[in-house]
Amino acid sequence: MDLSIPLRIPSRVVPVGNLPLGGDYPVRVQSMTSTDTLDTRSTVAQAVRMIEAGSEYVRITVPGMKEVENLREIKKELSRQGYHTPLIADVHYIPKIAEIAATIVEKVRINPGNYLPPRVARHASHETDNGKALEQIAGRLSPLLKICKDRGTAVRIGVNHGSLSGRITDLYGDTPLGMVESALEFARVCSHLDFHSLVFSMKASNTRVMITANRLLAERMRLEGMNYPLHLGVTEAGAGEDGRIKSAIGIGSLLADGIGDTIRVSLTEDPEFEIPVAYNILQAAGVRITKTEFISCPSCGRTQFDIQAALEKIREKTSHLKGLKIAVMGCVVNGPGEMADANYGYVGAGNGKVHLYRGQQLVEKNINELFALEALISLIKTSGDWFDPAP
Ligand code: SF4
């Protein structure tokens, strides 16, 4: 099937400890602790819950000097407990903190707003101002980049819609274009300083702003011959169903465009609850398959069996068959045509009877629904696609 859009826009590989991102590596899932970074015990316990849920990187906020020093304790304790998941320091304000963090953890996130001159000089032309700004950025960034280069630490330039520098908003407004320009001038400075272990993010709580900024950045990077990986996330997405839908729209739209190398779902919930949502978004976008995919119709007047109960039973027995697509459809009128690229189909044939399909091929007809689940499992087995669930 030619969908014309690449499954993933090619990006360079960026090493992050023992787990690189970008290139052909799977789109990585990460989350962030919500504990006090000075509270080693709580932070380690929460990080462990995140890792056990599947978080491939753990980000920890580092607002001050005391917290950055405590990163060593957190890392040591995680390691003592057998967890070597790469850690990311989230640094907002002070360049010196980022420099210390870069000697401890595998990746540092910085906010470009804190490395930039505050405002365009009143009488300076944009060119003069930009030249000076780039010099200042280079001057403030180079100590960090030198440490990162020596230690193999990656850097994320995390642009947030809500915290663009005054200089950028003076030039471009509080817009997706401003976010992109902010990222690009950092990319150019890093490139000039021969530092390329970079990841970029364009975050906003408004999904349209976040989607537009990321699309624009991907296109501008392509035009400038850059291929840095992108980190996707909707900030302040909320909680519950609202937060999940908002994240799925923002992150999922970009993944469907082939954009994105690592994602973070931000929910106002304990961070371990973000991880299953992240994997579900990746699976729904078709970029990282971690479980069986079920294709099922909503049913209608044509359905003559209990499709909800059937789907539930089928899920129970087959949800470990990672990568397999199983369709459960209400009728033979539209079911076979609509189950698209399913590997197996369980399709209502009227009066409590079921047809079974392998791909688009009808292989067993009119099975009593009481025996249809067993027949489906045995069809999957004889076709060589079955394996037993892990104990
Ligand atoms: S596949 Fe058949 S039963 Fe299901 S919604 Fe479509 S027409 Fe109705």
mmCIF file of C-alpha atoms and ligand atoms in Angstrom:
data_model
loop_
_atom_site.group_PDB
_atom_site.id
_atom_site.type_symbol
_atom_site.label_atom_id
_atom_site.label_comp_id
_atom_site.label_asym_id
_atom_site.label_seq_id
_atom_site.Cartn_x
_atom_site.Cartn_y
_atom_site.Cartn_z
ATOM 1 C CA MET A 1 0.000 0.000 0.000
ATOM 2 C CA ASP A 2 1.516 3.316 -1.055
ATOM 3 C CA LEU A 3 0.443 6.034 1.360
ATOM 4 C CA SER A 4 2.985 8.413 -0.254
ATOM 5 C CA ILE A 5 3.856 9.902 3.158
ATOM 6 C CA PRO A 6 6.970 8.236 4.592
ATOM 7 C CA LEU A 7 6.307 6.268 7.765
ATOM 8 C CA ARG A 8 8.976 8.445 9.366
ATOM 9 C CA ILE A 9 10.966 11.396 8.084
ATOM 10 C CA PRO A 10 14.631 10.341 8.308
ATOM 11 C CA SER A 11 16.511 11.842 11.240
ATOM 12 C CA ARG A 12 20.045 11.479 12.534
ATOM 13 C CA VAL A 13 20.785 9.109 15.396
ATOM 14 C CA VAL A 14 21.439 10.872 18.697
ATOM 15 C CA PRO A 15 23.045 8.726 21.416
ATOM 16 C CA VAL A 16 21.311 9.042 24.786
ATOM 17 C CA GLY A 17 23.206 6.800 27.193
ATOM 18 C CA ASN A 18 22.547 3.178 26.310
ATOM 19 C CA LEU A 19 19.411 3.986 24.287
ATOM 20 C CA PRO A 20 19.874 6.061 21.115
ATOM 21 C CA LEU A 21 16.982 7.886 19.484
ATOM 22 C CA GLY A 22 16.271 8.966 15.925
ATOM 23 C CA GLY A 23 17.280 7.139 12.749
ATOM 24 C CA ASP A 24 15.643 3.712 12.527
ATOM 25 C CA TYR A 25 15.327 3.352 16.283
ATOM 26 C CA PRO A 26 11.770 3.032 17.576
ATOM 27 C CA VAL A 27 10.009 6.259 18.508
ATOM 28 C CA ARG A 28 11.027 6.494 22.161
ATOM 29 C CA VAL A 29 8.615 6.951 25.039
ATOM 30 C CA GLN A 30 9.557 9.166 27.948
ATOM 31 C CA SER A 31 8.021 10.834 30.942
ATOM 32 C CA MET A 32 8.982 13.152 33.749
ATOM 33 C CA THR A 33 8.978 12.807 37.506
ATOM 34 C CA SER A 34 6.652 15.034 39.501
ATOM 35 C CA THR A 35 8.344 14.585 42.881
ATOM 36 C CA ASP A 36 10.672 17.000 44.675
ATOM 37 C CA THR A 37 14.101 16.319 43.146
ATOM 38 C CA LEU A 38 15.632 16.781 46.613
ATOM 39 C CA ASP A 39 13.565 13.841 47.843
ATOM 40 C CA THR A 40 15.752 11.017 46.570
ATOM 41 C CA ARG A 41 13.575 8.214 47.889
ATOM 42 C CA SER A 42 10.315 9.459 46.326
ATOM 43 C CA THR A 43 11.978 10.413 43.043
ATOM 44 C CA VAL A 44 13.677 7.035 42.699
ATOM 45 C CA ALA A 45 10.461 5.203 43.604
ATOM 46 C CA GLN A 46 8.507 7.184 41.016
ATOM 47 C CA ALA A 47 11.214 6.723 38.370
ATOM 48 C CA VAL A 48 11.096 2.968 38.981
ATOM 49 C CA ARG A 49 7.308 2.939 38.497
ATOM 50 C CA MET A 50 7.759 4.856 35.235
ATOM 51 C CA ILE A 51 10.497 2.513 34.011
ATOM 52 C CA GLU A 52 8.456 -0.570 34.929
ATOM 53 C CA ALA A 53 5.533 0.911 32.959
ATOM 54 C CA GLY A 54 7.823 1.258 29.910
ATOM 55 C CA SER A 55 9.356 4.742 30.100
ATOM 56 C CA GLU A 56 12.585 4.557 28.106
ATOM 57 C CA TYR A 57 13.992 7.825 29.443
ATOM 58 C CA VAL A 58 13.237 9.498 32.769
ATOM 59 C CA ARG A 59 13.286 13.277 32.900
ATOM 60 C CA ILE A 60 13.825 15.019 36.196
ATOM 61 C CA THR A 61 13.327 18.700 36.883
ATOM 62 C CA VAL A 62 16.385 20.587 38.077
ATOM 63 C CA PRO A 63 15.388 24.082 39.193
ATOM 64 C CA GLY A 64 18.478 24.887 41.305
ATOM 65 C CA MET A 65 21.974 23.982 42.439
ATOM 66 C CA LYS A 66 20.861 21.702 45.276
ATOM 67 C CA GLU A 67 18.677 19.687 42.912
ATOM 68 C CA VAL A 68 21.396 19.277 40.324
ATOM 69 C CA GLU A 69 23.745 17.912 42.964
ATOM 70 C CA ASN A 70 21.058 15.474 44.085
ATOM 71 C CA LEU A 71 20.864 14.051 40.576
ATOM 72 C CA ARG A 72 24.018 12.115 41.461
ATOM 73 C CA GLU A 73 22.262 10.457 44.409
ATOM 74 C CA ILE A 74 19.200 9.636 42.321
ATOM 75 C CA LYS A 75 21.299 8.122 39.569
ATOM 76 C CA LYS A 76 23.392 6.166 42.054
ATOM 77 C CA GLU A 77 20.339 4.741 43.799
ATOM 78 C CA LEU A 78 18.627 3.780 40.533
ATOM 79 C CA SER A 79 21.785 2.063 39.426
ATOM 80 C CA ARG A 80 22.076 0.267 42.779
ATOM 81 C CA GLN A 81 18.551 -1.067 42.223
ATOM 82 C CA GLY A 82 19.548 -2.286 38.742
ATOM 83 C CA TYR A 83 17.977 0.502 36.666
ATOM 84 C CA HIS A 84 20.234 2.046 34.024
ATOM 85 C CA THR A 85 17.571 3.953 32.117
ATOM 86 C CA PRO A 86 18.999 7.186 30.665
ATOM 87 C CA LEU A 87 18.151 10.251 32.739
ATOM 88 C CA ILE A 88 17.369 13.701 31.370
ATOM 89 C CA ALA A 89 17.811 16.868 33.397
ATOM 90 C CA ASP A 90 15.159 19.480 32.720
ATOM 91 C CA VAL A 91 16.863 22.825 33.210
ATOM 92 C CA HIS A 92 14.892 26.012 32.839
ATOM 93 C CA TYR A 93 16.775 29.038 33.938
ATOM 94 C CA ILE A 94 20.458 28.886 34.739
ATOM 95 C CA PRO A 95 23.088 27.820 32.183
ATOM 96 C CA LYS A 96 25.511 26.790 34.963
ATOM 97 C CA ILE A 97 23.011 24.189 36.196
ATOM 98 C CA ALA A 98 22.815 22.687 32.723
ATOM 99 C CA GLU A 99 26.609 22.464 32.650
ATOM 100 C CA ILE A 100 26.736 20.542 35.936
ATOM 101 C CA ALA A 101 23.801 18.326 34.939
ATOM 102 C CA ALA A 102 25.582 17.445 31.699
ATOM 103 C CA THR A 103 28.343 15.805 33.741
ATOM 104 C CA ILE A 104 25.837 13.584 35.581
ATOM 105 C CA VAL A 105 23.002 12.539 33.269
ATOM 106 C CA GLU A 106 22.719 11.393 29.652
ATOM 107 C CA LYS A 107 20.729 14.309 28.264
ATOM 108 C CA VAL A 108 19.983 17.895 29.244
ATOM 109 C CA ARG A 109 16.955 19.889 28.209
ATOM 110 C CA ILE A 110 17.422 23.640 27.973
ATOM 111 C CA ASN A 111 15.026 26.450 27.159
ATOM 112 C CA PRO A 112 16.390 28.791 24.479
ATOM 113 C CA GLY A 113 14.529 31.669 26.101
ATOM 114 C CA ASN A 114 17.208 31.672 28.814
ATOM 115 C CA TYR A 115 20.175 31.918 26.489
ATOM 116 C CA LEU A 116 18.967 34.885 24.485
ATOM 117 C CA PRO A 117 19.311 38.650 24.811
ATOM 118 C CA PRO A 118 16.098 40.089 26.198
ATOM 119 C CA ARG A 119 15.010 42.525 23.486
ATOM 120 C CA VAL A 120 15.856 43.881 20.063
ATOM 121 C CA ALA A 121 17.984 47.014 20.522
ATOM 122 C CA ARG A 122 15.828 50.000 19.764
ATOM 123 C CA HIS A 123 17.927 51.431 16.958
ATOM 124 C CA ALA A 124 19.666 48.347 15.683
ATOM 125 C CA SER A 125 18.675 46.804 12.376
ATOM 126 C CA HIS A 126 17.444 43.201 12.531
ATOM 127 C CA GLU A 127 20.622 42.021 10.836
ATOM 128 C CA THR A 128 22.893 43.747 13.366
ATOM 129 C CA ASP A 129 20.743 42.524 16.214
ATOM 130 C CA ASN A 130 20.626 38.972 14.910
ATOM 131 C CA GLY A 131 24.385 38.902 14.447
ATOM 132 C CA LYS A 132 24.902 40.063 18.028
ATOM 133 C CA ALA A 133 22.283 37.673 19.341
ATOM 134 C CA LEU A 134 23.929 34.689 17.667
ATOM 135 C CA GLU A 135 27.291 35.715 19.104
ATOM 136 C CA GLN A 136 25.772 35.948 22.569
ATOM 137 C CA ILE A 137 24.026 32.603 22.225
ATOM 138 C CA ALA A 138 27.273 31.003 21.077
ATOM 139 C CA GLY A 139 29.136 32.563 24.008
ATOM 140 C CA ARG A 140 26.622 31.301 26.556
ATOM 141 C CA LEU A 141 26.133 27.881 24.970
ATOM 142 C CA SER A 142 29.695 26.893 24.201
ATOM 143 C CA PRO A 143 30.711 25.857 27.768
ATOM 144 C CA LEU A 144 27.701 23.495 27.898
ATOM 145 C CA LEU A 145 28.336 22.082 24.433
ATOM 146 C CA LYS A 146 31.996 21.488 25.238
ATOM 147 C CA ILE A 147 31.051 19.452 28.325
ATOM 148 C CA CYS A 148 28.382 17.559 26.369
ATOM 149 C CA LYS A 149 30.809 16.765 23.575
ATOM 150 C CA ASP A 150 33.440 15.507 26.023
ATOM 151 C CA ARG A 151 30.965 13.355 27.973
ATOM 152 C CA GLY A 152 28.666 12.224 25.156
ATOM 153 C CA THR A 153 25.666 14.025 26.656
ATOM 154 C CA ALA A 154 22.772 14.902 24.348
ATOM 155 C CA VAL A 155 20.932 18.239 24.448
ATOM 156 C CA ARG A 156 17.296 19.013 23.799
ATOM 157 C CA ILE A 157 16.479 22.531 22.777
ATOM 158 C CA GLY A 158 12.970 22.739 24.209
ATOM 159 C CA VAL A 159 11.007 25.634 22.765
ATOM 160 C CA ASN A 160 7.769 26.391 24.578
ATOM 161 C CA HIS A 161 5.089 28.624 23.127
ATOM 162 C CA GLY A 162 4.620 30.247 26.513
ATOM 163 C CA SER A 163 8.262 31.172 27.106
ATOM 164 C CA LEU A 164 9.697 32.627 23.915
ATOM 165 C CA SER A 165 12.284 35.306 24.545
ATOM 166 C CA GLY A 166 11.266 38.964 24.265
ATOM 167 C CA ARG A 167 13.645 39.318 21.349
ATOM 168 C CA ILE A 168 11.962 36.527 19.380
ATOM 169 C CA THR A 169 8.452 37.798 20.084
ATOM 170 C CA ASP A 170 9.531 41.311 19.044
ATOM 171 C CA LEU A 171 10.705 39.906 15.740
ATOM 172 C CA TYR A 172 8.096 37.251 14.967
ATOM 173 C CA GLY A 173 5.318 37.599 17.516
ATOM 174 C CA ASP A 174 4.148 34.867 19.838
ATOM 175 C CA THR A 175 3.688 32.514 16.893
ATOM 176 C CA PRO A 176 4.684 29.086 15.552
ATOM 177 C CA LEU A 177 7.103 30.964 13.279
ATOM 178 C CA GLY A 178 8.718 32.561 16.332
ATOM 179 C CA MET A 179 9.093 29.112 17.940
ATOM 180 C CA VAL A 180 10.717 27.750 14.788
ATOM 181 C CA GLU A 181 13.066 30.711 14.375
ATOM 182 C CA SER A 182 14.083 30.363 18.004
ATOM 183 C CA ALA A 183 14.958 26.688 17.433
ATOM 184 C CA LEU A 184 16.715 27.279 14.142
ATOM 185 C CA GLU A 185 19.075 29.918 15.431
ATOM 186 C CA PHE A 186 20.137 27.487 18.148
ATOM 187 C CA ALA A 187 20.563 24.754 15.560
ATOM 188 C CA ARG A 188 22.788 27.043 13.481
ATOM 189 C CA VAL A 189 24.873 28.057 16.491
ATOM 190 C CA CYS A 190 25.315 24.407 17.587
ATOM 191 C CA SER A 191 26.196 23.404 14.065
ATOM 192 C CA HIS A 192 28.737 26.235 13.883
ATOM 193 C CA LEU A 193 30.240 24.922 17.127
ATOM 194 C CA ASP A 194 30.256 21.420 15.578
ATOM 195 C CA PHE A 195 27.804 19.988 18.093
ATOM 196 C CA HIS A 196 25.134 17.707 16.674
ATOM 197 C CA SER A 197 23.795 15.549 19.525
ATOM 198 C CA LEU A 198 20.659 17.635 19.426
ATOM 199 C CA VAL A 199 16.949 17.032 19.735
ATOM 200 C CA PHE A 200 14.334 19.756 19.282
ATOM 201 C CA SER A 201 10.851 20.204 20.665
ATOM 202 C CA MET A 202 8.100 22.717 19.942
ATOM 203 C CA LYS A 203 5.557 22.456 22.712
ATOM 204 C CA ALA A 204 2.304 24.308 23.290
ATOM 205 C CA SER A 205 -0.917 23.592 25.114
ATOM 206 C CA ASN A 206 -2.775 24.607 21.956
ATOM 207 C CA THR A 207 -2.625 21.558 19.685
ATOM 208 C CA ARG A 208 -2.917 23.625 16.496
ATOM 209 C CA VAL A 209 0.042 25.806 17.494
ATOM 210 C CA MET A 210 2.087 22.739 18.435
ATOM 211 C CA ILE A 211 1.241 20.876 15.202
ATOM 212 C CA THR A 212 1.918 23.913 13.007
ATOM 213 C CA ALA A 213 5.231 24.696 14.729
ATOM 214 C CA ASN A 214 6.490 21.119 14.369
ATOM 215 C CA ARG A 215 5.457 20.847 10.726
ATOM 216 C CA LEU A 216 7.135 24.156 9.987
ATOM 217 C CA LEU A 217 10.304 23.170 11.825
ATOM 218 C CA ALA A 218 10.483 19.830 9.988
ATOM 219 C CA GLU A 219 10.144 21.622 6.657
ATOM 220 C CA ARG A 220 12.643 24.370 7.498
ATOM 221 C CA MET A 221 15.177 21.795 8.722
ATOM 222 C CA ARG A 222 14.737 19.892 5.465
ATOM 223 C CA LEU A 223 15.376 23.056 3.471
ATOM 224 C CA GLU A 224 18.489 23.832 5.526
ATOM 225 C CA GLY A 225 19.829 20.271 5.260
ATOM 226 C CA MET A 226 19.346 19.502 8.973
ATOM 227 C CA ASN A 227 17.951 16.226 10.288
ATOM 228 C CA TYR A 228 17.759 16.536 14.060
ATOM 229 C CA PRO A 229 15.262 14.268 15.838
ATOM 230 C CA LEU A 230 12.068 15.829 17.182
ATOM 231 C CA HIS A 231 10.496 15.337 20.586
ATOM 232 C CA LEU A 232 6.701 15.705 20.541
ATOM 233 C CA GLY A 233 4.377 16.716 23.329
ATOM 234 C CA VAL A 234 1.304 18.783 24.142
ATOM 235 C CA THR A 235 1.932 20.721 27.338
ATOM 236 C CA GLU A 236 -0.733 21.050 30.021
ATOM 237 C CA ALA A 237 -2.950 18.575 28.185
ATOM 238 C CA GLY A 238 -5.049 18.021 31.323
ATOM 239 C CA ALA A 239 -6.174 14.706 32.744
ATOM 240 C CA GLY A 240 -8.469 11.771 32.043
ATOM 241 C CA GLU A 241 -10.111 11.417 28.670
ATOM 242 C CA ASP A 242 -9.617 15.102 27.747
ATOM 243 C CA GLY A 243 -5.869 14.948 28.283
ATOM 244 C CA ARG A 244 -5.569 11.689 26.375
ATOM 245 C CA ILE A 245 -7.561 12.960 23.399
ATOM 246 C CA LYS A 246 -5.640 16.231 23.270
ATOM 247 C CA SER A 247 -2.319 14.391 23.362
ATOM 248 C CA ALA A 248 -3.482 11.918 20.728
ATOM 249 C CA ILE A 249 -4.516 14.747 18.405
ATOM 250 C CA GLY A 250 -1.290 16.738 18.807
ATOM 251 C CA ILE A 251 1.214 13.910 18.859
ATOM 252 C CA GLY A 252 -0.745 11.578 16.588
ATOM 253 C CA SER A 253 -1.242 14.133 13.805
ATOM 254 C CA LEU A 254 2.502 14.680 13.594
ATOM 255 C CA LEU A 255 3.346 10.980 13.782
ATOM 256 C CA ALA A 256 0.936 10.417 10.896
ATOM 257 C CA ASP A 257 3.005 12.980 8.938
ATOM 258 C CA GLY A 258 6.146 10.978 9.688
ATOM 259 C CA ILE A 259 7.351 13.574 12.219
ATOM 260 C CA GLY A 260 8.634 12.616 15.670
ATOM 261 C CA ASP A 261 11.360 10.487 17.238
ATOM 262 C CA THR A 262 10.410 10.572 20.917
ATOM 263 C CA ILE A 263 7.163 11.485 22.657
ATOM 264 C CA ARG A 264 5.962 12.537 26.057
ATOM 265 C CA VAL A 265 2.291 12.533 26.969
ATOM 266 C CA SER A 266 1.766 15.159 29.698
ATOM 267 C CA LEU A 267 -1.130 14.366 32.003
ATOM 268 C CA THR A 268 -2.102 15.808 35.349
ATOM 269 C CA GLU A 269 -1.785 12.297 36.758
ATOM 270 C CA ASP A 270 1.073 10.198 38.106
ATOM 271 C CA PRO A 271 3.612 9.897 35.282
ATOM 272 C CA GLU A 272 3.432 6.108 35.007
ATOM 273 C CA PHE A 273 -0.125 6.548 33.678
ATOM 274 C CA GLU A 274 1.235 8.487 30.715
ATOM 275 C CA ILE A 275 3.171 5.519 29.362
ATOM 276 C CA PRO A 276 0.298 3.261 28.178
ATOM 277 C CA VAL A 277 -1.268 6.309 26.498
ATOM 278 C CA ALA A 278 2.009 6.999 24.681
ATOM 279 C CA TYR A 279 2.210 3.430 23.411
ATOM 280 C CA ASN A 280 -1.433 3.498 22.338
ATOM 281 C CA ILE A 281 -0.804 6.684 20.333
ATOM 282 C CA LEU A 282 2.243 5.121 18.688
ATOM 283 C CA GLN A 283 0.294 1.968 17.836
ATOM 284 C CA ALA A 284 -2.704 3.915 16.499
ATOM 285 C CA ALA A 285 -0.353 5.987 14.314
ATOM 286 C CA GLY A 286 1.203 2.760 13.071
ATOM 287 C CA VAL A 287 4.748 3.797 13.974
ATOM 288 C CA ARG A 288 5.477 1.433 16.844
ATOM 289 C CA ILE A 289 3.603 -1.799 17.251
ATOM 290 C CA THR A 290 3.560 -3.196 20.768
ATOM 291 C CA LYS A 291 0.398 -5.311 20.834
ATOM 292 C CA THR A 292 -2.305 -6.980 18.752
ATOM 293 C CA GLU A 293 -4.365 -4.560 16.706
ATOM 294 C CA PHE A 294 -8.118 -5.106 16.762
ATOM 295 C CA ILE A 295 -10.266 -3.771 13.968
ATOM 296 C CA SER A 296 -13.932 -3.945 14.866
ATOM 297 C CA CYS A 297 -17.071 -2.337 13.555
ATOM 298 C CA PRO A 298 -19.580 -0.508 15.765
ATOM 299 C CA SER A 299 -22.261 -3.080 14.719
ATOM 300 C CA CYS A 300 -25.704 -2.160 13.431
ATOM 301 C CA GLY A 301 -29.051 -3.746 12.547
ATOM 302 C CA ARG A 302 -27.250 -6.265 10.347
ATOM 303 C CA THR A 303 -25.339 -7.777 13.291
ATOM 304 C CA GLN A 304 -26.872 -11.048 14.463
ATOM 305 C CA PHE A 305 -24.519 -12.049 17.262
ATOM 306 C CA ASP A 306 -23.200 -10.444 20.443
ATOM 307 C CA ILE A 307 -20.241 -8.621 18.888
ATOM 308 C CA GLN A 308 -19.196 -6.845 22.093
ATOM 309 C CA ALA A 309 -18.947 -10.111 24.011
ATOM 310 C CA ALA A 310 -17.160 -11.775 21.081
ATOM 311 C CA LEU A 311 -14.599 -8.964 20.830
ATOM 312 C CA GLU A 312 -13.954 -9.116 24.559
ATOM 313 C CA LYS A 313 -13.322 -12.872 24.468
ATOM 314 C CA ILE A 314 -11.118 -12.618 21.386
ATOM 315 C CA ARG A 315 -9.063 -9.822 23.001
ATOM 316 C CA GLU A 316 -8.644 -11.872 26.136
ATOM 317 C CA LYS A 317 -7.161 -14.812 24.212
ATOM 318 C CA THR A 318 -5.160 -13.017 21.515
ATOM 319 C CA SER A 319 -3.984 -9.647 22.878
ATOM 320 C CA HIS A 320 -0.412 -11.001 23.281
ATOM 321 C CA LEU A 321 -0.014 -11.576 19.516
ATOM 322 C CA LYS A 322 2.017 -8.421 18.933
ATOM 323 C CA GLY A 323 1.803 -7.113 15.382
ATOM 324 C CA LEU A 324 -1.183 -9.224 14.322
ATOM 325 C CA LYS A 325 -4.320 -7.473 13.080
ATOM 326 C CA ILE A 326 -7.564 -9.243 13.945
ATOM 327 C CA ALA A 327 -10.888 -7.938 12.633
ATOM 328 C CA VAL A 328 -14.184 -8.564 14.387
ATOM 329 C CA MET A 329 -16.990 -7.466 12.089
ATOM 330 C CA GLY A 330 -20.746 -7.592 12.463
ATOM 331 C CA CYS A 331 -21.836 -8.820 9.036
ATOM 332 C CA VAL A 332 -20.679 -10.324 5.769
ATOM 333 C CA VAL A 333 -22.282 -7.515 3.758
ATOM 334 C CA ASN A 334 -19.677 -4.876 4.582
ATOM 335 C CA GLY A 335 -17.360 -6.603 7.070
ATOM 336 C CA PRO A 336 -14.931 -8.327 4.668
ATOM 337 C CA GLY A 337 -14.512 -5.175 2.570
ATOM 338 C CA GLU A 338 -14.032 -2.904 5.569
ATOM 339 C CA MET A 339 -11.588 -4.999 7.537
ATOM 340 C CA ALA A 340 -8.900 -3.708 5.184
ATOM 341 C CA ASP A 341 -5.482 -5.144 5.923
ATOM 342 C CA ALA A 342 -6.447 -7.453 8.819
ATOM 343 C CA ASN A 343 -4.546 -10.737 9.038
ATOM 344 C CA TYR A 344 -7.596 -12.598 10.339
ATOM 345 C CA GLY A 345 -11.292 -11.838 10.253
ATOM 346 C CA TYR A 346 -14.131 -13.008 12.506
ATOM 347 C CA VAL A 347 -17.249 -11.947 10.656
ATOM 348 C CA GLY A 348 -20.920 -12.394 11.577
ATOM 349 C CA ALA A 349 -22.759 -14.495 9.002
ATOM 350 C CA GLY A 350 -26.292 -14.283 10.451
ATOM 351 C CA ASN A 351 -28.231 -16.249 13.048
ATOM 352 C CA GLY A 352 -25.371 -16.727 15.491
ATOM 353 C CA LYS A 353 -23.043 -18.006 12.769
ATOM 354 C CA VAL A 354 -19.540 -16.739 12.013
ATOM 355 C CA HIS A 355 -17.261 -16.830 8.962
ATOM 356 C CA LEU A 356 -13.483 -16.860 9.451
ATOM 357 C CA TYR A 357 -11.055 -15.178 7.069
ATOM 358 C CA ARG A 358 -7.314 -15.336 6.605
ATOM 359 C CA GLY A 359 -6.567 -11.961 5.064
ATOM 360 C CA GLN A 360 -9.312 -11.483 2.485
ATOM 361 C CA GLN A 361 -9.741 -15.206 1.952
ATOM 362 C CA LEU A 362 -12.827 -16.904 3.403
ATOM 363 C CA VAL A 363 -11.505 -20.104 4.991
ATOM 364 C CA GLU A 364 -14.302 -21.391 7.261
ATOM 365 C CA LYS A 365 -18.022 -20.787 6.866
ATOM 366 C CA ASN A 366 -21.016 -20.753 9.192
ATOM 367 C CA ILE A 367 -19.328 -21.781 12.437
ATOM 368 C CA ASN A 368 -21.632 -21.763 15.446
ATOM 369 C CA GLU A 369 -20.579 -18.698 17.479
ATOM 370 C CA LEU A 370 -20.132 -20.923 20.546
ATOM 371 C CA PHE A 371 -17.168 -22.603 18.841
ATOM 372 C CA ALA A 372 -15.927 -19.707 16.704
ATOM 373 C CA LEU A 373 -13.261 -18.428 19.132
ATOM 374 C CA GLU A 374 -11.656 -21.896 19.336
ATOM 375 C CA ALA A 375 -11.806 -22.131 15.539
ATOM 376 C CA LEU A 376 -10.153 -18.710 15.177
ATOM 377 C CA ILE A 377 -7.323 -19.694 17.536
ATOM 378 C CA SER A 378 -6.774 -22.946 15.693
ATOM 379 C CA LEU A 379 -6.758 -21.085 12.343
ATOM 380 C CA ILE A 380 -4.080 -18.708 13.711
ATOM 381 C CA LYS A 381 -2.120 -21.736 14.978
ATOM 382 C CA THR A 382 -2.286 -23.694 11.724
ATOM 383 C CA SER A 383 -1.279 -20.551 9.823
ATOM 384 C CA GLY A 384 1.887 -20.302 11.969
ATOM 385 C CA ASP A 385 1.044 -16.964 13.627
ATOM 386 C CA TRP A 386 0.357 -18.223 17.135
ATOM 387 C CA PHE A 387 2.692 -18.136 20.110
ATOM 388 C CA ASP A 388 1.815 -18.743 23.721
ATOM 389 C CA PRO A 389 1.535 -15.742 26.052
ATOM 390 C CA ALA A 390 4.490 -15.065 28.333
ATOM 391 C CA PRO A 391 3.928 -16.648 31.757
HETATM 392 S S1 SF4 B 1 -19.709 -4.199 9.115
HETATM 393 FE FE1 SF4 B 1 -21.851 -4.795 8.843
HETATM 394 S S2 SF4 B 1 -22.597 -4.973 10.955
HETATM 395 FE FE2 SF4 B 1 -20.709 -3.803 11.069
HETATM 396 S S3 SF4 B 1 -21.417 -1.686 11.002
HETATM 397 FE FE3 SF4 B 1 -20.866 -2.292 8.909
HETATM 398 S S4 SF4 B 1 -22.815 -2.964 8.021
HETATM 399 FE FE4 SF4 B 1 -23.119 -2.925 10.244
#
